C-alpha positions as a printed NumPy array, in Angstrom:
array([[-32.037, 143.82 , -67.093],
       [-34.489, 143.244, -64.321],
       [-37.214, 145.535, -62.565],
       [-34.595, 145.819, -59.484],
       [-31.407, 146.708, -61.509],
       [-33.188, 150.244, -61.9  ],
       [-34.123, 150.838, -58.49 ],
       [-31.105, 152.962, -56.815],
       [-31.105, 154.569, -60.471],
       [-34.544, 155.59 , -59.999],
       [-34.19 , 156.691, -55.96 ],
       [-31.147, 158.444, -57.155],
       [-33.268, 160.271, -60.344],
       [-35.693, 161.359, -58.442],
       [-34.217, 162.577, -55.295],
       [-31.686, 164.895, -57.459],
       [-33.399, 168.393, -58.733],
       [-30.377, 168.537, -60.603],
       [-31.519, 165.243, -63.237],
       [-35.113, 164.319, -62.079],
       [-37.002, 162.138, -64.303],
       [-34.831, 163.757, -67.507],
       [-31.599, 162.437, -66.411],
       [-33.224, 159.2  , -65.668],
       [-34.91 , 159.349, -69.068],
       [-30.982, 159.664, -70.499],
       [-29.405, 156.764, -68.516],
       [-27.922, 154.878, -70.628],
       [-29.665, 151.545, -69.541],
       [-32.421, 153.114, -69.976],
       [-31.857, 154.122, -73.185],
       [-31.194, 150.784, -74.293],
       [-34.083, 149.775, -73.709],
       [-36.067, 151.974, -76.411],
       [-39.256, 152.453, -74.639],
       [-41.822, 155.47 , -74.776],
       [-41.039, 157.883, -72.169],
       [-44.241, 157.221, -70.659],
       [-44.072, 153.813, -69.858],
       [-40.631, 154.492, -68.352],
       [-41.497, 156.99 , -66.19 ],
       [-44.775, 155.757, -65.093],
       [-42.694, 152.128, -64.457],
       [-39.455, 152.677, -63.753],
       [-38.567, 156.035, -62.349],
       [-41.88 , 155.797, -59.966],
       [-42.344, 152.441, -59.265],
       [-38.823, 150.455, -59.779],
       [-38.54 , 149.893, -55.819],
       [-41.983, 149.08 , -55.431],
       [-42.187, 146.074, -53.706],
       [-45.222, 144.389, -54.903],
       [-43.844, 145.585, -58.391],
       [-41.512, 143.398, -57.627],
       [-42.979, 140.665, -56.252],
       [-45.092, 140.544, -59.599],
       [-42.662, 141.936, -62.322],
       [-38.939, 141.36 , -61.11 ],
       [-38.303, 138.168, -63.046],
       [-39.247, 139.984, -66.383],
       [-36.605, 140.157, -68.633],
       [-36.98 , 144.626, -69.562],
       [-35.18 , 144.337, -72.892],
       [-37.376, 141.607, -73.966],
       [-40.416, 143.594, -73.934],
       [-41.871, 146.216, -76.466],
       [-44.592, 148.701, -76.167],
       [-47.16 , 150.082, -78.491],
       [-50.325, 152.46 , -77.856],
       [-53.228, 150.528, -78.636],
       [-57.02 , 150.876, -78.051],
       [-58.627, 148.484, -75.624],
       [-62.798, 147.851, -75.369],
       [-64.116, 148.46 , -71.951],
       [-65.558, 144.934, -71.588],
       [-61.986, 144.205, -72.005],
       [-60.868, 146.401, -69.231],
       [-64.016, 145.258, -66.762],
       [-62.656, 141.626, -66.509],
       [-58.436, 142.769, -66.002],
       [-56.747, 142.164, -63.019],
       [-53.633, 143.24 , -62.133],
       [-50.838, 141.589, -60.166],
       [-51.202, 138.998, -57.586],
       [-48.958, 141.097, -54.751],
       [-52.211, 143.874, -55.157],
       [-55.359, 141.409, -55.534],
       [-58.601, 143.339, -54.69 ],
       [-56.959, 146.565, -55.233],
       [-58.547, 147.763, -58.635],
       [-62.035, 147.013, -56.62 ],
       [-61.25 , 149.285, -54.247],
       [-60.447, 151.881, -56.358],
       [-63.89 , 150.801, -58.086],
       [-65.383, 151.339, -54.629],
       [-64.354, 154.896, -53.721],
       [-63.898, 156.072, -57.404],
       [-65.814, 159.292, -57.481],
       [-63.178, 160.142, -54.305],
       [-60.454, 159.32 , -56.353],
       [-60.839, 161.391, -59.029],
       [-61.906, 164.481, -56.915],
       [-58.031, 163.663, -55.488],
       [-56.209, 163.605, -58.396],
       [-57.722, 166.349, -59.774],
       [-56.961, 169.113, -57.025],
       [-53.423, 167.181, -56.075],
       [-51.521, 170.38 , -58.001],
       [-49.955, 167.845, -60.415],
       [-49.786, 168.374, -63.974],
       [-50.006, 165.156, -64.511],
       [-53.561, 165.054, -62.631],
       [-54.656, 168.55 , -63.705],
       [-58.134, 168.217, -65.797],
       [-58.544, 164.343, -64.995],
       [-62.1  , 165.201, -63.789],
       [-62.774, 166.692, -66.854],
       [-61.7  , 163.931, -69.333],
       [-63.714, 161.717, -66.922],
       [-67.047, 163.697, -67.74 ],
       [-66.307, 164.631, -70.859],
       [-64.47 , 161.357, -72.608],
       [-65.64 , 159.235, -69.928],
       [-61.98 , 157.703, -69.925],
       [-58.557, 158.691, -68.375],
       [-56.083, 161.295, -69.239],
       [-53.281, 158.832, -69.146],
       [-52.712, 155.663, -70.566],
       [-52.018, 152.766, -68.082],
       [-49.65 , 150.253, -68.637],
       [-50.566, 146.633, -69.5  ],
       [-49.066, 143.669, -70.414],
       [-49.775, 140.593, -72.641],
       [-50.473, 138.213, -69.365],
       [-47.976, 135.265, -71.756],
       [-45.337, 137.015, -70.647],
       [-46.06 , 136.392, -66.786],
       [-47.464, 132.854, -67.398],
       [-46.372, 129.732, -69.498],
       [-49.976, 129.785, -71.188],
       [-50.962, 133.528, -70.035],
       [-53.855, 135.087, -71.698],
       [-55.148, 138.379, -71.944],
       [-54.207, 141.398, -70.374],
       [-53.154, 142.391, -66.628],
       [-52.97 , 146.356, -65.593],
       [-49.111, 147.088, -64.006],
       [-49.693, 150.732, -63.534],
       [-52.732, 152.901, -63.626],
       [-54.713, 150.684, -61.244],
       [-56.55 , 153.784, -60.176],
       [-57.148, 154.365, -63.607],
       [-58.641, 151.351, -64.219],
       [-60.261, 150.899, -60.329],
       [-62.372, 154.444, -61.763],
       [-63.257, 152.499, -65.017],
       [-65.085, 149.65 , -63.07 ],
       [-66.681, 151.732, -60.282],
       [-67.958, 154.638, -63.128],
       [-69.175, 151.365, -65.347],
       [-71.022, 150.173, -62.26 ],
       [-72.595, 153.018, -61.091],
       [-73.768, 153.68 , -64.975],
       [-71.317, 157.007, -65.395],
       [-70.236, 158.514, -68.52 ],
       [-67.535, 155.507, -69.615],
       [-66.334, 156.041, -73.304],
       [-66.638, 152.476, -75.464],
       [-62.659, 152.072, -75.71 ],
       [-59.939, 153.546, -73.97 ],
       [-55.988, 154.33 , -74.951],
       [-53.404, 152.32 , -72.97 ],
       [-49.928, 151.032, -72.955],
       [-49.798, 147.415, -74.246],
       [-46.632, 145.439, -73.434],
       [-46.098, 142.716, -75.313],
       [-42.381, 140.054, -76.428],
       [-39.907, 142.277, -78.264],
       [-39.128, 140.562, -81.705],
       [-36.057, 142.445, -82.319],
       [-33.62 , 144.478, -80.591],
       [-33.729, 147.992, -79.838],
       [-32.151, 150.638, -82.006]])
């Protein structure tokens, strides 16, 4: 399965109160796939019908990939990019980051709730982005590229630049070639 076979499951998730992202999370295609819940809803259920998502992502083969939590040095993160459909958008972030934050903070979300916090406090983000092992985009692909959490990561450069509180190594979602299949 592809990036776009999820779309209309994702529209149709998310615009039912009834099954929201916990029906989604119990589709059976996406249980096949046996990822974290977090990577799946920060992937899929948001951004399935994103178009630059798919620009970048669509050829990707979903069952083929596997995810682990893994910690990643910020002179690792300083030098990502992320996908070619969003160039320059992780320096914008960088640009207006202290806005950024202020906005996620007070947008009501869960999700957001206490981000300015972890960013003065941990000097890091709340949520892991999502990465992958840039092989799997490219023949002879190296490194890492961000997929979601450019924000994130935009905040990480601009608070490194402007000499903020930024934590030594940061907790993120590293996609990398499955070896098996899912169970």
């Amino acid at each position: 399965m592809r990036l776009a076979d999820f779309e209309a499951l994702s529209i149709a998730h998310r615009e039912s109160h009834a099954s929201g992202l916990q029906g989604f999370l119990h589709a059976p295609a996406v249980v096949m796939l046996g990822w974290p819940a977090d990577v799946v809803e920060q992937w899929l259920y948001d951004h399935a019908g994103y178009p630059p998502f798919q620009r970048d992502y669509g050829h990707i083969v979903l069952e083929g990939l596997a995810w682990r939590l893994e910690t990643v040095p910020t002179a690792t993160f300083l030098t990502m990019k992320t996908g070619d459909s969003e160039h320059g958008l992780l320096d914008h972030f960088a640009s207006m980051h202290e806005h950024s934050v202020r906005v996620r903070d007070q947008s009501g979300s869960h999700v957001h709730a206490g981000v300015q916090r972890w960013w003065d406090e941990r000097g890091t983000w709340k949520r892991p982005p999502l990465l992958l092992d840039r092989g799997l985009l490219l023949p002879n692909g190296t490194g890492l590229q961000v997929v979601e959490g450019r924000t994130r990561v935009g905040v990480l450069h601009g608070r490194h630049r402007d000499g903020l509180s930024v934590a030594t190594e940061h907790v993120a979602w590293i996609a990398t070639k499955r070896t098996h299949n899912p169970s």
